[in-house]
Structure formats: structure tokens, C-alpha cells
mmCIF file with all atom_site columns, C-alpha atoms and ligand atoms in Angstrom:
data_model
loop_
_atom_site.group_PDB
_atom_site.id
_atom_site.type_symbol
_atom_site.label_atom_id
_atom_site.label_alt_id
_atom_site.label_comp_id
_atom_site.label_asym_id
_atom_site.label_entity_id
_atom_site.label_seq_id
_atom_site.pdbx_PDB_ins_code
_atom_site.Cartn_x
_atom_site.Cartn_y
_atom_site.Cartn_z
_atom_site.occupancy
_atom_site.B_iso_or_equiv
_atom_site.pdbx_formal_charge
_atom_site.auth_seq_id
_atom_site.auth_comp_id
_atom_site.auth_asym_id
_atom_site.auth_atom_id
_atom_site.pdbx_PDB_model_num
ATOM   1   C  CA  . MET A 1 1   ? -53.403 37.080 -46.809 1.00 0.00 ? 1   MET A CA  1
ATOM   2   C  CA  . SER A 1 2   ? -49.662 40.270 -45.806 1.00 0.00 ? 2   SER A CA  1
ATOM   3   C  CA  . PRO A 1 3   ? -46.582 38.954 -44.360 1.00 0.00 ? 3   PRO A CA  1
ATOM   4   C  CA  . ARG A 1 4   ? -47.197 38.507 -40.872 1.00 0.00 ? 4   ARG A CA  1
ATOM   5   C  CA  . THR A 1 5   ? -45.208 40.854 -38.606 1.00 0.00 ? 5   THR A CA  1
ATOM   6   C  CA  . HIS A 1 6   ? -43.068 40.154 -35.957 1.00 0.00 ? 6   HIS A CA  1
ATOM   7   C  CA  . LEU A 1 7   ? -44.184 41.995 -32.369 1.00 0.00 ? 7   LEU A CA  1
ATOM   8   C  CA  . THR A 1 8   ? -41.769 40.212 -29.486 1.00 0.00 ? 8   THR A CA  1
ATOM   9   C  CA  . SER A 1 9   ? -41.733 37.536 -27.773 1.00 0.00 ? 9   SER A CA  1
ATOM   10  C  CA  . ALA A 1 10  ? -44.314 35.927 -25.056 1.00 0.00 ? 10  ALA A CA  1
ATOM   11  C  CA  . ASP A 1 11  ? -41.590 35.497 -23.504 1.00 0.00 ? 11  ASP A CA  1
ATOM   12  C  CA  . ASP A 1 12  ? -41.822 39.611 -22.323 1.00 0.00 ? 12  ASP A CA  1
ATOM   13  C  CA  . VAL A 1 13  ? -46.450 39.524 -22.600 1.00 0.00 ? 13  VAL A CA  1
ATOM   14  C  CA  . PRO A 1 14  ? -47.163 40.014 -18.842 1.00 0.00 ? 14  PRO A CA  1
ATOM   15  C  CA  . GLU A 1 15  ? -50.477 38.303 -17.664 1.00 0.00 ? 15  GLU A CA  1
ATOM   16  C  CA  . GLN A 1 16  ? -50.823 41.360 -16.399 1.00 0.00 ? 16  GLN A CA  1
ATOM   17  C  CA  . GLY A 1 17  ? -50.336 44.899 -17.361 1.00 0.00 ? 17  GLY A CA  1
ATOM   18  C  CA  . GLY A 1 18  ? -50.544 43.483 -20.920 1.00 0.00 ? 18  GLY A CA  1
ATOM   19  C  CA  . TRP A 1 19  ? -47.539 45.051 -23.727 1.00 0.00 ? 19  TRP A CA  1
ATOM   20  C  CA  . LEU A 1 20  ? -48.885 47.584 -26.098 1.00 0.00 ? 20  LEU A CA  1
ATOM   21  C  CA  . PHE A 1 21  ? -48.590 48.640 -29.137 1.00 0.00 ? 21  PHE A CA  1
ATOM   22  C  CA  . THR A 1 22  ? -49.840 50.256 -32.523 1.00 0.00 ? 22  THR A CA  1
ATOM   23  C  CA  . VAL A 1 23  ? -51.492 49.324 -36.105 1.00 0.00 ? 23  VAL A CA  1
ATOM   24  C  CA  . GLU A 1 24  ? -52.798 51.137 -38.755 1.00 0.00 ? 24  GLU A CA  1
ATOM   25  C  CA  . GLU A 1 25  ? -55.442 50.480 -39.875 1.00 0.00 ? 25  GLU A CA  1
ATOM   26  C  CA  . PRO A 1 26  ? -56.619 50.627 -43.640 1.00 0.00 ? 26  PRO A CA  1
ATOM   27  C  CA  . GLY A 1 27  ? -57.591 54.475 -43.506 1.00 0.00 ? 27  GLY A CA  1
ATOM   28  C  CA  . GLY A 1 28  ? -54.696 55.237 -42.284 1.00 0.00 ? 28  GLY A CA  1
ATOM   29  C  CA  . SER A 1 29  ? -56.238 55.923 -38.328 1.00 0.00 ? 29  SER A CA  1
ATOM   30  C  CA  . LEU A 1 30  ? -53.380 54.376 -35.457 1.00 0.00 ? 30  LEU A CA  1
ATOM   31  C  CA  . GLN A 1 31  ? -55.090 52.080 -33.489 1.00 0.00 ? 31  GLN A CA  1
ATOM   32  C  CA  . GLU A 1 32  ? -53.684 50.875 -29.870 1.00 0.00 ? 32  GLU A CA  1
ATOM   33  C  CA  . VAL A 1 33  ? -53.241 46.768 -29.204 1.00 0.00 ? 33  VAL A CA  1
ATOM   34  C  CA  . PHE A 1 34  ? -52.244 45.275 -26.365 1.00 0.00 ? 34  PHE A CA  1
ATOM   35  C  CA  . LEU A 1 35  ? -51.460 41.284 -26.269 1.00 0.00 ? 35  LEU A CA  1
ATOM   36  C  CA  . LEU A 1 36  ? -51.900 39.647 -22.869 1.00 0.00 ? 36  LEU A CA  1
ATOM   37  C  CA  . ARG A 1 37  ? -50.309 35.964 -22.308 1.00 0.00 ? 37  ARG A CA  1
ATOM   38  C  CA  . LEU A 1 38  ? -52.589 33.152 -21.126 1.00 0.00 ? 38  LEU A CA  1
ATOM   39  C  CA  . ALA A 1 39  ? -52.550 30.017 -19.760 1.00 0.00 ? 39  ALA A CA  1
ATOM   40  C  CA  . ASP A 1 40  ? -52.480 28.867 -23.603 1.00 0.00 ? 40  ASP A CA  1
ATOM   41  C  CA  . GLY A 1 41  ? -50.719 31.281 -25.267 1.00 0.00 ? 41  GLY A CA  1
ATOM   42  C  CA  . VAL A 1 42  ? -51.430 35.446 -26.308 1.00 0.00 ? 42  VAL A CA  1
ATOM   43  C  CA  . ALA A 1 43  ? -54.189 37.373 -26.716 1.00 0.00 ? 43  ALA A CA  1
ATOM   44  C  CA  . ALA A 1 44  ? -54.976 40.813 -28.612 1.00 0.00 ? 44  ALA A CA  1
ATOM   45  C  CA  . TRP A 1 45  ? -57.484 42.880 -28.096 1.00 0.00 ? 45  TRP A CA  1
ATOM   46  C  CA  . ARG A 1 46  ? -57.831 46.683 -28.449 1.00 0.00 ? 46  ARG A CA  1
ATOM   47  C  CA  . ASN A 1 47  ? -57.933 49.558 -27.023 1.00 0.00 ? 47  ASN A CA  1
ATOM   48  C  CA  . TYR A 1 48  ? -60.902 50.048 -26.324 1.00 0.00 ? 48  TYR A CA  1
ATOM   49  C  CA  . CYS A 1 49  ? -63.800 49.642 -23.708 1.00 0.00 ? 49  CYS A CA  1
ATOM   50  C  CA  . GLN A 1 50  ? -66.896 47.847 -25.471 1.00 0.00 ? 50  GLN A CA  1
ATOM   51  C  CA  . HIS A 1 51  ? -68.876 51.033 -23.254 1.00 0.00 ? 51  HIS A CA  1
ATOM   52  C  CA  . GLU A 1 52  ? -67.768 53.390 -23.740 1.00 0.00 ? 52  GLU A CA  1
ATOM   53  C  CA  . THR A 1 53  ? -65.405 53.191 -26.754 1.00 0.00 ? 53  THR A CA  1
ATOM   54  C  CA  . ASP A 1 54  ? -62.823 56.544 -25.930 1.00 0.00 ? 54  ASP A CA  1
ATOM   55  C  CA  . GLN A 1 55  ? -62.028 54.709 -22.850 1.00 0.00 ? 55  GLN A CA  1
ATOM   56  C  CA  . GLU A 1 56  ? -59.505 52.863 -22.655 1.00 0.00 ? 56  GLU A CA  1
ATOM   57  C  CA  . LEU A 1 57  ? -58.131 49.605 -20.944 1.00 0.00 ? 57  LEU A CA  1
ATOM   58  C  CA  . TYR A 1 58  ? -54.484 49.229 -20.773 1.00 0.00 ? 58  TYR A CA  1
ATOM   59  C  CA  . ARG A 1 59  ? -53.329 53.173 -18.866 1.00 0.00 ? 59  ARG A CA  1
ATOM   60  C  CA  . GLU A 1 60  ? -49.793 53.907 -19.588 1.00 0.00 ? 60  GLU A CA  1
ATOM   61  C  CA  . ASP A 1 61  ? -49.664 54.001 -15.759 1.00 0.00 ? 61  ASP A CA  1
ATOM   62  C  CA  . ILE A 1 62  ? -49.808 50.760 -14.992 1.00 0.00 ? 62  ILE A CA  1
ATOM   63  C  CA  . GLY A 1 63  ? -51.350 48.249 -18.612 1.00 0.00 ? 63  GLY A CA  1
ATOM   64  C  CA  . ALA A 1 64  ? -54.116 46.387 -17.986 1.00 0.00 ? 64  ALA A CA  1
ATOM   65  C  CA  . VAL A 1 65  ? -55.662 45.328 -14.981 1.00 0.00 ? 65  VAL A CA  1
ATOM   66  C  CA  . VAL A 1 66  ? -56.428 42.133 -15.061 1.00 0.00 ? 66  VAL A CA  1
ATOM   67  C  CA  . ARG A 1 67  ? -58.357 39.831 -12.269 1.00 0.00 ? 67  ARG A CA  1
ATOM   68  C  CA  . ASP A 1 68  ? -58.953 35.831 -12.645 1.00 0.00 ? 68  ASP A CA  1
ATOM   69  C  CA  . GLY A 1 69  ? -58.570 35.817 -15.923 1.00 0.00 ? 69  GLY A CA  1
ATOM   70  C  CA  . GLY A 1 70  ? -60.606 39.070 -16.591 1.00 0.00 ? 70  GLY A CA  1
ATOM   71  C  CA  . ILE A 1 71  ? -59.802 42.687 -17.690 1.00 0.00 ? 71  ILE A CA  1
ATOM   72  C  CA  . VAL A 1 72  ? -60.909 45.214 -15.628 1.00 0.00 ? 72  VAL A CA  1
ATOM   73  C  CA  . CYS A 1 73  ? -62.067 48.144 -17.023 1.00 0.00 ? 73  CYS A CA  1
ATOM   74  C  CA  . PRO A 1 74  ? -61.008 50.877 -15.225 1.00 0.00 ? 74  PRO A CA  1
ATOM   75  C  CA  . LYS A 1 75  ? -63.882 53.222 -15.649 1.00 0.00 ? 75  LYS A CA  1
ATOM   76  C  CA  . HIS A 1 76  ? -66.910 51.632 -14.421 1.00 0.00 ? 76  HIS A CA  1
ATOM   77  C  CA  . GLY A 1 77  ? -65.520 48.059 -13.401 1.00 0.00 ? 77  GLY A CA  1
ATOM   78  C  CA  . SER A 1 78  ? -66.591 45.870 -16.554 1.00 0.00 ? 78  SER A CA  1
ATOM   79  C  CA  . VAL A 1 79  ? -65.116 42.660 -16.647 1.00 0.00 ? 79  VAL A CA  1
ATOM   80  C  CA  . PHE A 1 80  ? -63.819 41.162 -20.371 1.00 0.00 ? 80  PHE A CA  1
ATOM   81  C  CA  . ASP A 1 81  ? -61.988 37.458 -19.737 1.00 0.00 ? 81  ASP A CA  1
ATOM   82  C  CA  . ALA A 1 82  ? -59.237 38.043 -20.826 1.00 0.00 ? 82  ALA A CA  1
ATOM   83  C  CA  . ALA A 1 83  ? -58.659 34.837 -23.356 1.00 0.00 ? 83  ALA A CA  1
ATOM   84  C  CA  . THR A 1 84  ? -62.341 35.122 -25.169 1.00 0.00 ? 84  THR A CA  1
ATOM   85  C  CA  . GLY A 1 85  ? -63.175 39.107 -24.570 1.00 0.00 ? 85  GLY A CA  1
ATOM   86  C  CA  . HIS A 1 86  ? -66.035 38.213 -24.154 1.00 0.00 ? 86  HIS A CA  1
ATOM   87  C  CA  . CYS A 1 87  ? -68.628 41.091 -21.150 1.00 0.00 ? 87  CYS A CA  1
ATOM   88  C  CA  . ASP A 1 88  ? -71.094 39.269 -18.875 1.00 0.00 ? 88  ASP A CA  1
ATOM   89  C  CA  . ASN A 1 89  ? -71.046 42.125 -16.162 1.00 0.00 ? 89  ASN A CA  1
ATOM   90  C  CA  . GLY A 1 90  ? -71.770 45.608 -15.605 1.00 0.00 ? 90  GLY A CA  1
ATOM   91  C  CA  . PRO A 1 91  ? -72.261 47.816 -18.066 1.00 0.00 ? 91  PRO A CA  1
ATOM   92  C  CA  . ALA A 1 92  ? -70.115 46.829 -20.715 1.00 0.00 ? 92  ALA A CA  1
ATOM   93  C  CA  . ALA A 1 93  ? -72.735 42.536 -19.910 1.00 0.00 ? 93  ALA A CA  1
ATOM   94  C  CA  . GLY A 1 94  ? -73.122 41.505 -23.329 1.00 0.00 ? 94  GLY A CA  1
ATOM   95  C  CA  . SER A 1 95  ? -70.518 42.392 -25.464 1.00 0.00 ? 95  SER A CA  1
ATOM   96  C  CA  . ASP A 1 96  ? -67.265 41.712 -26.715 1.00 0.00 ? 96  ASP A CA  1
ATOM   97  C  CA  . LEU A 1 97  ? -63.533 42.980 -26.536 1.00 0.00 ? 97  LEU A CA  1
ATOM   98  C  CA  . ALA A 1 98  ? -61.904 43.673 -30.477 1.00 0.00 ? 98  ALA A CA  1
ATOM   99  C  CA  . GLU A 1 99  ? -59.521 41.314 -31.570 1.00 0.00 ? 99  GLU A CA  1
ATOM   100 C  CA  . VAL A 1 100 ? -56.824 41.326 -33.950 1.00 0.00 ? 100 VAL A CA  1
ATOM   101 C  CA  . ALA A 1 101 ? -54.780 37.720 -34.920 1.00 0.00 ? 101 ALA A CA  1
ATOM   102 C  CA  . VAL A 1 102 ? -51.711 37.493 -33.986 1.00 0.00 ? 102 VAL A CA  1
ATOM   103 C  CA  . THR A 1 103 ? -50.168 34.075 -33.251 1.00 0.00 ? 103 THR A CA  1
ATOM   104 C  CA  . VAL A 1 104 ? -47.120 32.854 -31.212 1.00 0.00 ? 104 VAL A CA  1
ATOM   105 C  CA  . GLU A 1 105 ? -44.314 30.213 -32.368 1.00 0.00 ? 105 GLU A CA  1
ATOM   106 C  CA  . LEU A 1 106 ? -41.648 28.722 -31.637 1.00 0.00 ? 106 LEU A CA  1
ATOM   107 C  CA  . GLY A 1 107 ? -42.458 30.775 -28.342 1.00 0.00 ? 107 GLY A CA  1
ATOM   108 C  CA  . GLU A 1 108 ? -42.518 34.721 -31.072 1.00 0.00 ? 108 GLU A CA  1
ATOM   109 C  CA  . VAL A 1 109 ? -46.168 37.020 -31.275 1.00 0.00 ? 109 VAL A CA  1
ATOM   110 C  CA  . TYR A 1 110 ? -46.552 37.519 -34.810 1.00 0.00 ? 110 TYR A CA  1
ATOM   111 C  CA  . LEU A 1 111 ? -48.909 40.136 -36.408 1.00 0.00 ? 111 LEU A CA  1
ATOM   112 C  CA  . THR A 1 112 ? -51.542 38.114 -38.621 1.00 0.00 ? 112 THR A CA  1
ATOM   113 C  CA  . ASP A 1 113 ? -54.757 40.218 -39.018 1.00 0.00 ? 113 ASP A CA  1
ATOM   114 C  CA  . ASP A 1 114 ? -54.922 41.130 -42.755 1.00 0.00 ? 114 ASP A CA  1
ATOM   115 C  CA  . ASP A 1 115 ? -57.229 43.761 -41.407 1.00 0.00 ? 115 ASP A CA  1
ATOM   116 C  CA  . VAL A 1 116 ? -54.536 46.189 -40.408 1.00 0.00 ? 116 VAL A CA  1
ATOM   117 C  CA  . THR A 1 117 ? -50.297 47.046 -40.051 1.00 0.00 ? 117 THR A CA  1
ATOM   118 C  CA  . PHE A 1 118 ? -48.328 47.353 -37.252 1.00 0.00 ? 118 PHE A CA  1
ATOM   119 C  CA  . SER A 1 119 ? -46.790 50.936 -37.181 1.00 0.00 ? 119 SER A CA  1
ATOM   120 C  CA  . HIS A 1 120 ? -44.412 50.790 -33.589 1.00 0.00 ? 120 HIS A CA  1
ATOM   121 C  CA  . GLU A 1 121 ? -44.154 49.593 -30.485 1.00 0.00 ? 121 GLU A CA  1
ATOM   122 C  CA  . GLY A 1 122 ? -46.153 52.038 -27.745 1.00 0.00 ? 122 GLY A CA  1
ATOM   123 C  CA  . PRO A 1 123 ? -48.637 54.398 -27.911 1.00 0.00 ? 123 PRO A CA  1
ATOM   124 C  CA  . ALA A 1 124 ? -50.580 55.493 -30.250 1.00 0.00 ? 124 ALA A CA  1
ATOM   125 C  CA  . GLY A 1 125 ? -48.748 59.140 -30.228 1.00 0.00 ? 125 GLY A CA  1
ATOM   126 C  CA  . ALA A 1 126 ? -45.551 57.784 -29.402 1.00 0.00 ? 126 ALA A CA  1
ATOM   127 C  CA  . GLY A 1 127 ? -44.615 56.827 -32.792 1.00 0.00 ? 127 GLY A CA  1
ATOM   128 C  CA  . SER A 1 128 ? -43.114 60.264 -34.697 1.00 0.00 ? 128 SER A CA  1
ATOM   129 C  CA  . ASP A 1 129 ? -39.441 60.097 -35.265 1.00 0.00 ? 129 ASP A CA  1
ATOM   130 C  CA  . ASP A 1 130 ? -38.873 62.722 -33.490 1.00 0.00 ? 130 ASP A CA  1
ATOM   131 C  CA  . ASP A 1 131 ? -38.586 62.156 -29.794 1.00 0.00 ? 131 ASP A CA  1
ATOM   132 C  CA  . ASP A 1 132 ? -38.980 65.588 -29.473 1.00 0.00 ? 132 ASP A CA  1
ATOM   133 C  CA  . ASP A 1 133 ? -41.055 67.099 -26.255 1.00 0.00 ? 133 ASP A CA  1
ATOM   134 C  CA  . ASP A 1 134 ? -44.499 66.392 -28.540 1.00 0.00 ? 134 ASP A CA  1
ATOM   135 C  CA  . ASP A 1 135 ? -45.378 70.247 -27.329 1.00 0.00 ? 135 ASP A CA  1
ATOM   136 C  CA  . VAL A 1 136 ? -42.416 71.260 -29.017 1.00 0.00 ? 136 VAL A CA  1
ATOM   137 C  CA  . PRO A 1 137 ? -43.154 71.731 -33.076 1.00 0.00 ? 137 PRO A CA  1
ATOM   138 C  CA  . ASP A 1 138 ? -40.848 69.544 -35.706 1.00 0.00 ? 138 ASP A CA  1
ATOM   139 C  CA  . SER A 1 139 ? -37.843 72.094 -36.344 1.00 0.00 ? 139 SER A CA  1
ATOM   140 C  CA  . THR A 1 140 ? -34.519 71.848 -38.910 1.00 0.00 ? 140 THR A CA  1
ATOM   141 C  CA  . SER A 1 141 ? -33.007 74.321 -36.643 1.00 0.00 ? 141 SER A CA  1
ATOM   142 C  CA  . HIS A 1 142 ? -30.653 72.829 -34.343 1.00 0.00 ? 142 HIS A CA  1
ATOM   143 C  CA  . LEU A 1 143 ? -31.863 76.028 -31.954 1.00 0.00 ? 143 LEU A CA  1
ATOM   144 C  CA  . ARG A 1 144 ? -33.823 75.015 -28.709 1.00 0.00 ? 144 ARG A CA  1
ATOM   145 C  CA  . PHE A 1 145 ? -35.951 77.369 -26.921 1.00 0.00 ? 145 PHE A CA  1
HETATM 146 S  S1  . FES B 2 .   ? -66.074 52.582 -19.849 1.00 0.00 ? 1   FES B S1  1
HETATM 147 FE FE1 . FES B 2 .   ? -65.650 50.565 -19.542 1.00 0.00 ? 1   FES B FE1 1
HETATM 148 S  S2  . FES B 2 .   ? -67.716 49.936 -18.418 1.00 0.00 ? 1   FES B S2  1
HETATM 149 FE FE2 . FES B 2 .   ? -67.877 51.351 -18.678 1.00 0.00 ? 1   FES B FE2 1
#
């Protein structure tokens, strides 16, 4: 069992929008995961729809849209139960969101999934140490053009 990683305080996880972080798969690829606060805990779902896996559920501008306890896919409107991840409607009907194991202890949220390791808070593309624009190649020079 790998050591757990502290993610954030449960109070900082919104019911609407969510809290995004990135994990690293065993092969080294990065995968976004978002937390949602539930009535009795916190859920962690990988950030893609089960209908079209290139469709994100958590969008950078608004996070994850939650209505009546369901996460709404922004592309075709399938709604996934925020607590169980199950979908019984729309084009994703019969599928379940991919879960990442987290636990809440004394109001703090920890990543406890043995299959992934924590990479960083925020989107997958935000893990670089350089805070330059992504379209500017890394350079050892301090000159900027
Ligand atoms: S991509 Fe999510 S329902 Fe179609």
C-alpha cells in the first residue's frame, strides 16, 4: 500500500464546480481527477465522460456542472450520479465514471489510490515548473522576445 497524499481540506471542495488535480499513471501519463463534496463525504472522478472519453466533465472555466446531485456532461447532457458515478440517461446510459480512491479524515481529503500517484493541483498541463507561456520554448536565457 502506497502512502496517502494530502490533497486539500474537505471544506475547500465545492459541491458545484469541484476541485481539480492531476495524478500520474504507472506508465507516466497524467490524468485529471476532480473532487466533489457530497452530503456524506467527498467523491473523486476521473475527468472524462464515459460516452466519449476525450470529453471532459470538469471544464477550466466553470468546473463540473452539478444539478440535483448529478454531474452533467457538457457535450450531450448525460447526467452521472455524483455519489456513485452511475449514468442511467442519455448516450452514456449504463456506464459508470472512473473513480479514484480518496478518504476524508478529520476534515482533510487524502488520495489513497494505489494505482496512481499525486502529480499536482490543477489541470494536467499545469504541472511544469516553468510559469512561462506554454507556447514559449524552455530556455536557459533570461531574454524574452
Ligand atoms: S460525451 Fe458525454 S454524453 Fe456524450
